[in-house]
Short mmCIF file of C-alpha atoms in Angstrom, two decimals:
data_model
loop_
_atom_site.label_atom_id
_atom_site.label_comp_id
_atom_site.label_asym_id
_atom_site.label_seq_id
_atom_site.Cartn_x
_atom_site.Cartn_y
_atom_site.Cartn_z
CA MET A 1 109.33 36.66 159.58
CA THR A 2 105.76 35.86 159.92
CA THR A 3 104.37 32.41 159.15
CA THR A 4 101.27 30.65 160.13
CA GLU A 5 100.66 27.00 160.95
CA ASP A 6 99.10 26.35 157.64
CA SER A 7 101.75 27.77 155.47
CA THR A 8 104.65 25.77 157.52
CA PRO A 9 105.62 22.27 157.40
CA ARG A 10 104.48 20.36 160.62
CA VAL A 11 107.20 18.36 162.39
CA ASP A 12 105.93 15.41 164.30
CA VAL A 13 108.31 15.43 167.37
CA ALA A 14 107.71 11.65 168.16
CA THR A 15 109.60 10.49 164.71
CA ALA A 16 111.41 13.47 164.22
CA SER A 17 115.42 13.14 164.07
CA VAL A 18 117.34 15.59 166.04
CA ALA A 19 120.75 16.71 165.26
CA VAL A 20 122.77 18.25 168.18
CA LEU A 21 125.79 20.52 166.72
CA GLY A 22 128.51 20.63 169.28
CA GLY A 23 127.06 17.57 170.67
CA THR A 24 130.27 16.31 172.46
CA GLY A 25 130.04 19.35 174.84
CA ASP A 26 128.42 18.81 178.40
CA GLN A 27 124.96 20.39 177.31
CA GLY A 28 124.91 18.88 173.87
CA ARG A 29 125.77 15.32 175.18
CA GLY A 30 123.04 15.56 177.86
CA LEU A 31 120.33 17.02 175.26
CA ALA A 32 121.34 14.06 173.09
CA ARG A 33 121.17 11.59 175.77
CA ARG A 34 117.57 12.66 177.10
CA LEU A 35 116.02 13.11 173.57
CA ALA A 36 117.15 9.62 172.46
CA LEU A 37 116.00 8.07 175.62
CA ALA A 38 112.60 9.47 174.53
CA GLY A 39 112.69 7.61 171.30
CA ASN A 40 114.31 10.31 168.95
CA THR A 41 117.13 9.42 166.58
CA VAL A 42 119.82 11.64 167.36
CA TYR A 43 122.87 12.73 165.23
CA LEU A 44 125.56 13.94 167.21
CA GLY A 45 127.78 16.50 165.42
CA SER A 46 131.13 17.73 166.01
CA ARG A 47 134.13 19.28 164.14
CA LYS A 48 135.86 16.03 164.22
CA LEU A 49 134.12 12.97 163.12
CA GLU A 50 135.86 10.57 165.22
CA ARG A 51 135.10 12.86 168.31
CA ALA A 52 131.09 12.65 167.43
CA GLN A 53 131.40 8.93 166.90
CA GLN A 54 133.34 8.34 170.26
CA ALA A 55 130.90 10.52 172.20
CA ALA A 56 127.77 8.87 170.51
CA ALA A 57 129.01 5.15 171.42
CA GLU A 58 129.78 6.29 174.93
CA LEU A 59 126.35 7.41 175.21
CA VAL A 60 124.65 4.24 173.68
CA GLU A 61 126.97 1.95 175.93
CA GLY A 62 126.05 4.03 178.98
CA GLU A 63 122.33 3.14 179.03
CA SER A 64 120.77 -0.39 179.81
CA SER A 65 118.13 0.45 176.82
CA THR A 66 118.72 0.61 173.32
CA ILE A 67 119.20 4.36 172.42
CA ASP A 68 120.04 5.76 168.91
CA VAL A 69 122.69 8.12 168.67
CA ARG A 70 125.07 8.40 165.82
CA GLY A 71 128.20 10.53 165.49
CA LEU A 72 128.46 12.83 162.24
CA ASP A 73 130.47 15.64 161.77
CA ASN A 74 128.62 19.22 162.17
CA THR A 75 127.81 19.54 158.56
CA ALA A 76 126.56 16.09 158.07
CA ALA A 77 124.58 16.23 161.35
CA ALA A 78 123.05 19.50 160.16
CA ALA A 79 122.00 17.87 156.79
CA GLU A 80 120.51 14.63 158.52
CA GLY A 81 118.33 16.17 161.38
CA ASP A 82 114.73 17.35 161.05
CA ILE A 83 115.17 19.73 164.11
CA VAL A 84 118.61 20.90 164.64
CA ILE A 85 119.82 22.06 168.10
CA VAL A 86 123.17 24.35 168.14
CA ALA A 87 125.11 23.68 171.35
CA VAL A 88 128.28 24.90 170.36
CA PRO A 89 130.65 27.05 172.33
CA TRP A 90 129.86 30.79 171.74
CA ASP A 91 133.50 31.32 170.33
CA GLY A 92 132.71 29.38 167.28
CA HIS A 93 128.91 30.01 166.71
CA ARG A 94 129.07 32.32 164.15
CA GLU A 95 131.54 30.76 161.96
CA LEU A 96 129.85 27.20 162.48
CA LEU A 97 126.36 28.59 161.38
CA GLN A 98 127.91 30.58 158.36
CA GLY A 99 128.82 27.63 156.99
CA LEU A 100 125.17 25.70 157.44
CA VAL A 101 122.95 28.10 155.70
CA GLU A 102 122.37 25.62 152.84
CA PRO A 103 121.97 22.27 154.88
CA LEU A 104 119.84 24.18 157.69
CA ALA A 105 117.70 26.01 155.21
CA GLY A 106 113.90 25.42 155.94
CA LYS A 107 114.60 23.58 159.24
CA ILE A 108 113.65 24.32 162.81
CA VAL A 109 116.79 25.50 164.47
CA VAL A 110 116.82 25.66 168.14
CA ASP A 111 119.77 27.82 169.51
CA CYS A 112 120.72 26.97 173.06
CA VAL A 113 123.99 28.88 173.43
CA ASN A 114 124.69 31.42 176.36
CA PRO A 115 127.47 33.90 175.59
CA LEU A 116 129.03 34.04 178.93
CA GLY A 117 132.44 35.15 180.30
CA PHE A 118 133.84 33.97 183.60
CA ASP A 119 136.67 36.12 185.59
CA LYS A 120 137.70 35.53 189.36
CA ARG A 121 134.19 37.33 190.21
CA GLY A 122 132.12 34.58 188.60
CA PRO A 123 130.06 34.47 185.45
CA PHE A 124 128.96 37.47 183.38
CA PRO A 125 127.11 37.92 180.12
CA LEU A 126 129.01 39.09 177.14
CA GLU A 127 127.72 41.36 174.84
CA VAL A 128 126.70 40.25 171.55
CA GLU A 129 126.48 42.65 168.39
CA GLU A 130 123.38 41.10 167.10
CA GLY A 131 121.73 41.21 170.63
CA SER A 132 121.66 37.73 171.55
CA ALA A 133 123.18 34.54 170.32
CA ALA A 134 119.60 33.70 168.82
CA GLN A 135 119.51 36.83 166.97
CA GLN A 136 123.04 36.44 165.51
CA ALA A 137 121.77 32.84 164.49
CA GLU A 138 118.47 34.37 162.86
CA GLN A 139 120.67 36.77 160.90
CA ILE A 140 122.75 34.30 159.49
CA LEU A 141 120.53 31.40 158.78
CA VAL A 142 117.81 33.61 156.66
CA GLU A 143 116.10 30.55 155.43
CA SER A 144 115.66 28.60 158.80
CA ARG A 145 113.07 28.52 161.36
CA VAL A 146 115.16 29.81 164.14
CA THR A 147 114.16 29.36 167.98
CA ALA A 148 115.99 29.61 170.95
CA ALA A 149 115.61 27.15 174.12
CA PHE A 150 117.24 24.92 176.71
CA HIS A 151 119.65 27.70 178.08
CA HIS A 152 119.25 26.56 181.19
CA VAL A 153 119.25 22.86 181.47
CA SER A 154 122.00 21.30 184.06
CA ALA A 155 124.34 19.22 181.79
CA ARG A 156 125.02 17.50 185.03
CA LEU A 157 121.24 16.43 185.82
CA LEU A 158 120.92 15.47 182.16
CA LEU A 159 123.68 12.82 182.12
CA ASP A 160 122.87 11.57 185.60
CA PRO A 161 121.61 8.03 185.40
CA ASP A 162 120.18 8.38 188.71
CA VAL A 163 117.87 11.44 187.97
CA ASP A 164 114.74 10.21 186.40
CA GLU A 165 113.04 13.79 186.14
CA VAL A 166 114.67 16.94 185.22
CA GLU A 167 112.84 19.61 187.29
CA LEU A 168 112.74 22.47 184.63
CA ASP A 169 110.82 24.65 182.45
CA VAL A 170 112.48 25.58 179.15
CA LEU A 171 111.50 29.03 177.55
CA VAL A 172 110.97 28.71 173.89
CA LEU A 173 111.49 32.04 172.25
CA GLY A 174 110.80 32.81 168.52
CA GLU A 175 108.72 34.68 165.80
CA ASP A 176 107.36 31.66 164.03
CA ARG A 177 104.37 30.15 166.46
CA ALA A 178 104.50 26.46 164.68
CA ALA A 179 108.28 26.31 165.30
CA THR A 180 107.99 27.56 169.00
CA ASP A 181 105.25 25.18 169.59
CA THR A 182 107.28 22.34 168.01
CA VAL A 183 110.33 22.98 170.29
CA ARG A 184 107.99 23.12 173.05
CA GLU A 185 106.79 19.77 172.30
CA LEU A 186 110.17 18.66 171.95
CA ALA A 187 111.09 19.81 175.63
CA ASP A 188 108.02 18.03 177.10
CA ARG A 189 109.58 14.79 175.93
CA ILE A 190 112.27 14.96 178.80
CA PRO A 191 110.49 13.56 182.01
CA GLY A 192 110.33 16.54 184.26
CA VAL A 193 110.64 19.14 181.59
CA ARG A 194 107.95 21.46 180.26
CA GLY A 195 108.47 23.89 177.41
CA VAL A 196 106.75 27.28 177.74
CA PHE A 197 106.63 29.93 175.12
CA GLY A 198 108.98 32.88 176.39
CA GLY A 199 108.82 35.34 173.76
CA ARG A 200 110.15 36.76 170.58
CA LEU A 201 113.81 36.44 169.62
CA ARG A 202 114.37 40.28 170.61
CA ASN A 203 114.00 38.92 174.21
CA ALA A 204 116.51 36.18 173.82
CA HIS A 205 119.50 38.07 175.55
CA GLN A 206 118.38 37.96 179.02
CA VAL A 207 117.21 34.36 178.92
CA GLU A 208 120.93 33.50 177.49
CA ALA A 209 122.28 35.78 180.15
CA LEU A 210 120.28 34.36 183.14
CA THR A 211 122.38 31.42 182.97
CA ALA A 212 125.08 33.58 184.67
CA ASN A 213 122.48 34.01 187.67
CA ILE A 214 121.71 30.33 187.55
CA ILE A 215 125.36 29.54 187.90
CA ALA A 216 125.59 32.28 190.70
CA VAL A 217 122.83 30.34 192.67
CA ASN A 218 124.55 26.81 192.11
CA ARG A 219 128.02 28.39 193.63
CA ARG A 220 125.98 29.98 196.50
CA TYR A 221 123.48 26.91 197.19
CA LYS A 222 125.65 24.09 196.02
CA THR A 223 123.02 22.74 193.47
CA HIS A 224 122.01 22.27 190.14
CA ALA A 225 119.24 24.91 189.68
CA GLY A 226 116.72 25.58 187.18
CA ILE A 227 113.59 27.49 186.84
CA ARG A 228 110.00 26.92 186.84
CA ILE A 229 107.19 29.52 185.49
CA THR A 230 104.42 30.01 188.00
CA GLY A 231 101.01 30.59 187.14
CA LEU A 232 100.60 28.38 184.40
CA MET B 1 132.24 47.80 197.66
CA THR B 2 133.01 44.99 200.16
CA THR B 3 131.47 44.47 203.41
CA THR B 4 131.26 41.68 205.86
CA GLU B 5 128.53 40.71 208.28
CA ASP B 6 130.64 41.94 211.31
CA SER B 7 131.60 45.58 209.95
CA THR B 8 127.81 46.53 208.69
CA PRO B 9 124.90 47.14 210.72
CA ARG B 10 122.31 44.23 211.35
CA VAL B 11 118.82 45.05 210.05
CA ASP B 12 116.18 43.20 212.05
CA VAL B 13 113.61 42.91 209.10
CA ALA B 14 110.65 42.30 211.73
CA THR B 15 110.93 45.58 213.41
CA ALA B 16 112.15 47.41 210.06
CA SER B 17 110.38 50.43 208.63
CA VAL B 18 110.28 49.98 204.84
CA ALA B 19 110.11 52.84 202.43
CA VAL B 20 108.75 52.43 199.04
CA LEU B 21 109.73 55.28 196.78
CA GLY B 22 107.13 55.63 193.57
CA GLY B 23 104.61 53.94 196.07
CA THR B 24 101.71 55.34 194.32
CA GLY B 25 102.47 53.02 191.35
CA ASP B 26 100.97 49.35 191.27
CA GLN B 27 104.21 47.63 191.84
CA GLY B 28 104.93 50.11 194.61
CA ARG B 29 101.56 49.96 196.35
CA GLY B 30 101.50 45.93 195.86
CA LEU B 31 104.82 45.65 197.87
CA ALA B 32 103.68 48.26 200.49
CA ARG B 33 100.34 46.21 200.97
CA ARG B 34 102.20 42.83 201.50
CA LEU B 35 104.87 44.31 203.64
CA ALA B 36 102.32 46.21 205.91
CA LEU B 37 100.38 43.04 206.07
CA ALA B 38 103.41 41.28 207.29
CA GLY B 39 103.58 43.95 210.15
CA ASN B 40 106.05 46.41 209.00
CA THR B 41 105.62 50.13 208.94
CA VAL B 42 105.73 51.56 205.65
CA TYR B 43 106.21 54.95 204.41
CA LEU B 44 104.67 55.29 200.87
CA GLY B 45 106.86 57.87 198.80
CA SER B 46 105.32 60.08 195.94
CA ARG B 47 106.63 62.97 194.48
CA LYS B 48 103.65 64.63 195.71
CA LEU B 49 102.76 64.27 199.19
CA GLU B 50 98.97 64.57 198.71
CA ARG B 51 98.91 61.66 196.32
CA ALA B 52 101.12 59.60 198.56
CA GLN B 53 98.85 60.17 201.37
CA GLN B 54 95.81 59.44 199.47
CA ALA B 55 97.20 56.02 198.03
CA ALA B 56 98.45 55.53 201.67
CA ALA B 57 94.77 56.18 203.25
CA GLU B 58 93.34 53.88 200.37
CA LEU B 59 95.55 51.12 201.35
CA VAL B 60 94.79 51.41 204.77
CA GLU B 61 91.03 51.48 204.42
CA GLY B 62 91.13 48.59 202.11
CA GLU B 63 92.14 46.09 204.87
CA SER B 64 89.94 44.76 207.40
CA SER B 65 93.01 44.37 209.83
CA THR B 66 95.12 47.50 211.11
CA ILE B 67 97.85 48.23 208.88
CA ASP B 68 100.50 50.73 209.25
CA VAL B 69 101.06 52.87 205.80
CA ARG B 70 101.99 56.56 205.77
CA GLY B 71 102.30 58.96 202.94
CA LEU B 72 105.12 61.16 202.56
CA ASP B 73 106.99 62.73 199.68
CA ASN B 74 109.99 60.60 198.50
CA THR B 75 112.54 62.79 200.37
CA ALA B 76 111.00 62.28 203.69
CA ALA B 77 110.08 58.74 202.67
CA ALA B 78 113.72 58.00 201.87
CA ALA B 79 114.83 59.64 205.29
CA GLU B 80 112.31 57.74 207.37
CA GLY B 81 112.73 54.27 206.03
CA ASP B 82 115.10 51.78 207.53
CA ILE B 83 114.96 49.95 204.38
CA VAL B 84 114.05 51.72 201.04
CA ILE B 85 112.57 49.96 197.85
CA VAL B 86 112.67 52.04 194.69
CA ALA B 87 109.95 51.29 192.81
CA VAL B 88 109.62 54.52 190.56
CA PRO B 89 109.10 54.21 186.81
CA TRP B 90 112.53 54.02 184.70
CA ASP B 91 111.92 57.54 183.02
CA GLY B 92 112.72 59.31 186.38
CA HIS B 93 114.91 57.00 188.26
CA ARG B 94 118.22 58.73 187.87
CA GLU B 95 117.08 62.26 188.55
CA LEU B 96 115.25 60.73 191.75
CA LEU B 97 118.28 59.09 192.91
CA GLN B 98 120.55 61.93 192.29
CA GLY B 99 118.56 63.90 194.67
CA LEU B 100 118.66 61.49 197.41
CA VAL B 101 122.14 60.39 197.91
CA GLU B 102 122.41 62.02 201.25
CA PRO B 103 119.05 60.89 202.92
CA LEU B 104 120.14 57.03 201.41
CA ALA B 105 123.60 57.04 202.70
CA GLY B 106 124.36 53.95 204.96
CA LYS B 107 121.03 52.25 204.06
CA ILE B 108 120.03 49.29 202.43
CA VAL B 109 118.76 50.29 199.24
CA VAL B 110 116.20 47.76 197.26
CA ASP B 111 115.94 48.73 193.30
CA CYS B 112 112.75 46.99 191.54
CA VAL B 113 112.94 49.16 188.56
CA ASN B 114 112.73 47.08 184.85
CA PRO B 115 113.89 49.30 182.18
CA LEU B 116 111.29 48.28 179.52
CA GLY B 117 109.99 49.76 176.32
CA PHE B 118 106.98 48.81 174.54
CA ASP B 119 105.76 48.79 171.01
CA LYS B 120 103.21 47.25 168.81
CA ARG B 121 105.37 43.70 169.01
CA GLY B 122 105.15 43.71 172.91
CA PRO B 123 107.73 44.54 175.54
CA PHE B 124 111.50 44.77 175.13
CA PRO B 125 114.35 45.65 177.44
CA LEU B 126 115.81 49.18 177.11
CA GLU B 127 119.73 49.89 176.82
CA VAL B 128 121.04 51.12 180.02
CA GLU B 129 124.46 53.24 180.14
CA GLU B 130 125.43 51.75 183.32
CA GLY B 131 124.41 48.34 182.32
CA SER B 132 121.01 48.06 184.69
CA ALA B 133 118.93 50.09 186.79
CA ALA B 134 120.63 48.52 189.65
CA GLN B 135 123.89 49.47 188.35
CA GLN B 136 122.85 53.08 187.69
CA ALA B 137 121.65 53.15 191.52
CA GLU B 138 125.02 51.85 192.73
CA GLN B 139 126.99 54.45 190.77
CA ILE B 140 124.74 57.27 192.09
CA LEU B 141 124.15 56.11 195.49
CA VAL B 142 127.90 55.76 196.66
CA GLU B 143 127.22 55.58 200.32
CA SER B 144 124.26 53.27 200.17
CA ARG B 145 124.13 49.42 200.25
CA VAL B 146 122.43 48.80 196.84
CA THR B 147 120.60 45.64 196.05
CA ALA B 148 118.43 44.68 193.46
CA ALA B 149 114.96 42.51 193.85
CA PHE B 150 111.36 42.20 193.40
CA HIS B 151 111.51 42.48 189.44
CA HIS B 152 109.19 39.91 188.68
CA VAL B 153 106.20 40.56 191.24
CA SER B 154 102.79 40.88 189.77
CA ALA B 155 101.22 43.88 191.23
CA ARG B 156 98.10 42.34 190.41
CA LEU B 157 98.35 39.13 192.70
CA LEU B 158 100.08 41.90 195.29
CA LEU B 159 97.00 43.86 195.36
CA ASP B 160 94.33 41.22 195.20
CA PRO B 161 92.46 40.59 198.63
CA ASP B 162 91.63 37.04 197.37
CA VAL B 163 95.25 36.23 197.09
CA ASP B 164 96.66 34.90 200.01
CA GLU B 165 100.05 33.37 198.72
CA VAL B 166 101.99 34.78 196.03
CA GLU B 167 103.91 31.77 194.28
CA LEU B 168 107.23 33.59 193.52
CA ASP B 169 110.80 33.54 194.11
CA VAL B 170 112.44 36.90 194.42
CA LEU B 171 115.93 36.90 192.90
CA VAL B 172 118.09 39.06 195.26
CA LEU B 173 121.45 40.80 193.85
CA GLY B 174 124.20 42.55 195.43
CA GLU B 175 127.75 42.88 196.42
CA ASP B 176 126.99 42.99 199.94
CA ARG B 177 126.21 39.65 201.62
CA ALA B 178 124.52 41.15 204.82
CA ALA B 179 122.13 43.46 202.83
CA THR B 180 121.20 40.80 200.17
CA ASP B 181 120.55 38.28 203.37
CA THR B 182 118.38 41.30 204.83
CA VAL B 183 116.31 41.64 201.34
CA ARG B 184 115.96 37.96 201.30
CA GLU B 185 114.43 37.78 204.77
CA LEU B 186 112.31 40.89 203.88
CA ALA B 187 110.96 39.15 200.82
CA ASP B 188 110.38 35.91 202.88
CA ARG B 189 107.98 38.16 204.91
CA ILE B 190 105.68 37.88 202.00
CA PRO B 191 103.16 34.55 202.01
CA GLY B 192 104.38 32.30 199.46
CA VAL B 193 107.41 34.37 198.33
CA ARG B 194 111.01 33.14 198.91
CA GLY B 195 113.98 35.37 198.74
CA VAL B 196 116.86 33.62 196.94
CA PHE B 197 120.52 35.07 196.17
CA GLY B 198 121.04 35.68 192.49
CA GLY B 199 124.44 37.10 191.79
CA ARG B 200 126.34 40.19 191.69
CA LEU B 201 124.79 43.54 190.69
CA ARG B 202 126.50 43.06 187.14
CA ASN B 203 124.09 40.32 186.55
CA ALA B 204 121.22 42.63 187.46
CA HIS B 205 120.28 43.55 183.67
CA GLN B 206 118.96 40.23 182.58
CA VAL B 207 116.87 39.78 185.94
CA GLU B 208 115.33 43.36 185.18
CA ALA B 209 115.18 42.30 181.23
CA LEU B 210 113.44 38.98 182.04
CA THR B 211 110.26 41.25 183.16
CA ALA B 212 109.73 41.33 179.12
CA ASN B 213 109.57 37.61 178.81
CA ILE B 214 107.09 37.22 181.67
CA ILE B 215 104.93 39.84 180.13
CA ALA B 216 105.13 37.69 176.93
CA VAL B 217 104.33 34.48 178.81
CA ASN B 218 101.50 36.49 180.66
CA ARG B 219 99.87 37.51 177.25
CA ARG B 220 100.26 34.16 175.49
CA TYR B 221 98.82 32.03 178.49
CA LYS B 222 96.48 34.74 179.97
CA THR B 223 97.98 34.45 183.45
CA HIS B 224 100.10 36.13 186.10
CA ALA B 225 103.18 34.50 185.90
CA GLY B 226 106.21 34.48 188.21
CA ILE B 227 109.29 32.22 188.51
CA ARG B 228 110.45 29.68 191.12
CA ILE B 229 114.13 28.40 191.20
CA THR B 230 114.28 24.57 191.23
CA GLY B 231 117.03 22.57 193.15
CA LEU B 232 116.73 24.51 196.44
#
């Protein structure tokens, strides 16, 4: 898909609402919290409405300032959000997206799923038929503007009230220039985070898989590692 | 292969000689130059002795200080170096290593080969039967201590006399703790560079492939990008 900025709708990240599918997981809650703190309305999606509502309420109650996080089931969240982040477990990725082709049509979708396995030697990347989680999303969501980003965020840091800035560059991948620009701007809204264009979707696999290396770094150095791109 | 520091020979990176196979390529010459400037004797290997000698002479002549770089054919360089860096094109990787099993036995081998393809849409990772170039090396060099590192170095920056410090973390992968520690120390000898343990060899593919993303960054931002690991 080739699009130009002229032919595609502009999304204003300052006023856009953001849906986080799989929003009750650590990564999803962490992103929801930081984007809500940045001023965005966030729709936290989950398979079960009650779980989403409970997680949303806990996030709101945990802040001293007012944030706008609302729990919905994944389908309703996908329909409501101007930008939709996919943060579900890899296990249910394909099935979830197959059921959301219509509500996600025309929207910027941000896939941040890392297909990883774990055994006693640690984490390793899983093979993905389509090449990567992001490419699987692209093949299913034929009417959406699919991007990939936020793979390496540390949920622990995103959720930590004592961490004001998250030292991390978020690689944003995609074919649609305006969409990757928008997602970079969205990443920039989290203090400390910088969105960096990271290539086409066919180069998403290694960005997803690099999470295994970051976990290896975390284990060896007892830290919550991230990456920065030098030379920018 | 499992080894412990007690059962394996210690390599002193301050006095070790370093062979760079495929040393006439940009990446190989860049690493040779920086390690020679750090004080190591470097054996520059090439398929053709004359080309190696010429490249070595050019490196020596290019510096105002004295550096020790000697040109050899790849087999002789592999035999001479205490530590051996493999920087050949992916095309000839397997064949070269199959011919060097004996001279590389017992040695620390550092594979820095990135199996990439290029088409009109840019770079993309090639599929590797063994999983990665590093794992291919591990399967062939059964008597060697195979590590993977130096994938993301910018040859341009390594060769630039105006660049005093190269802002880069080098991810070092391997199963052999003492070997990865030694290679991290070797990386640390290049000003600005820091060696960081990056996981087991089964997680080498994505580190090699990430070079495609770094090339995408370079093209978009007109730079010579590298990576840093945050949280260390």
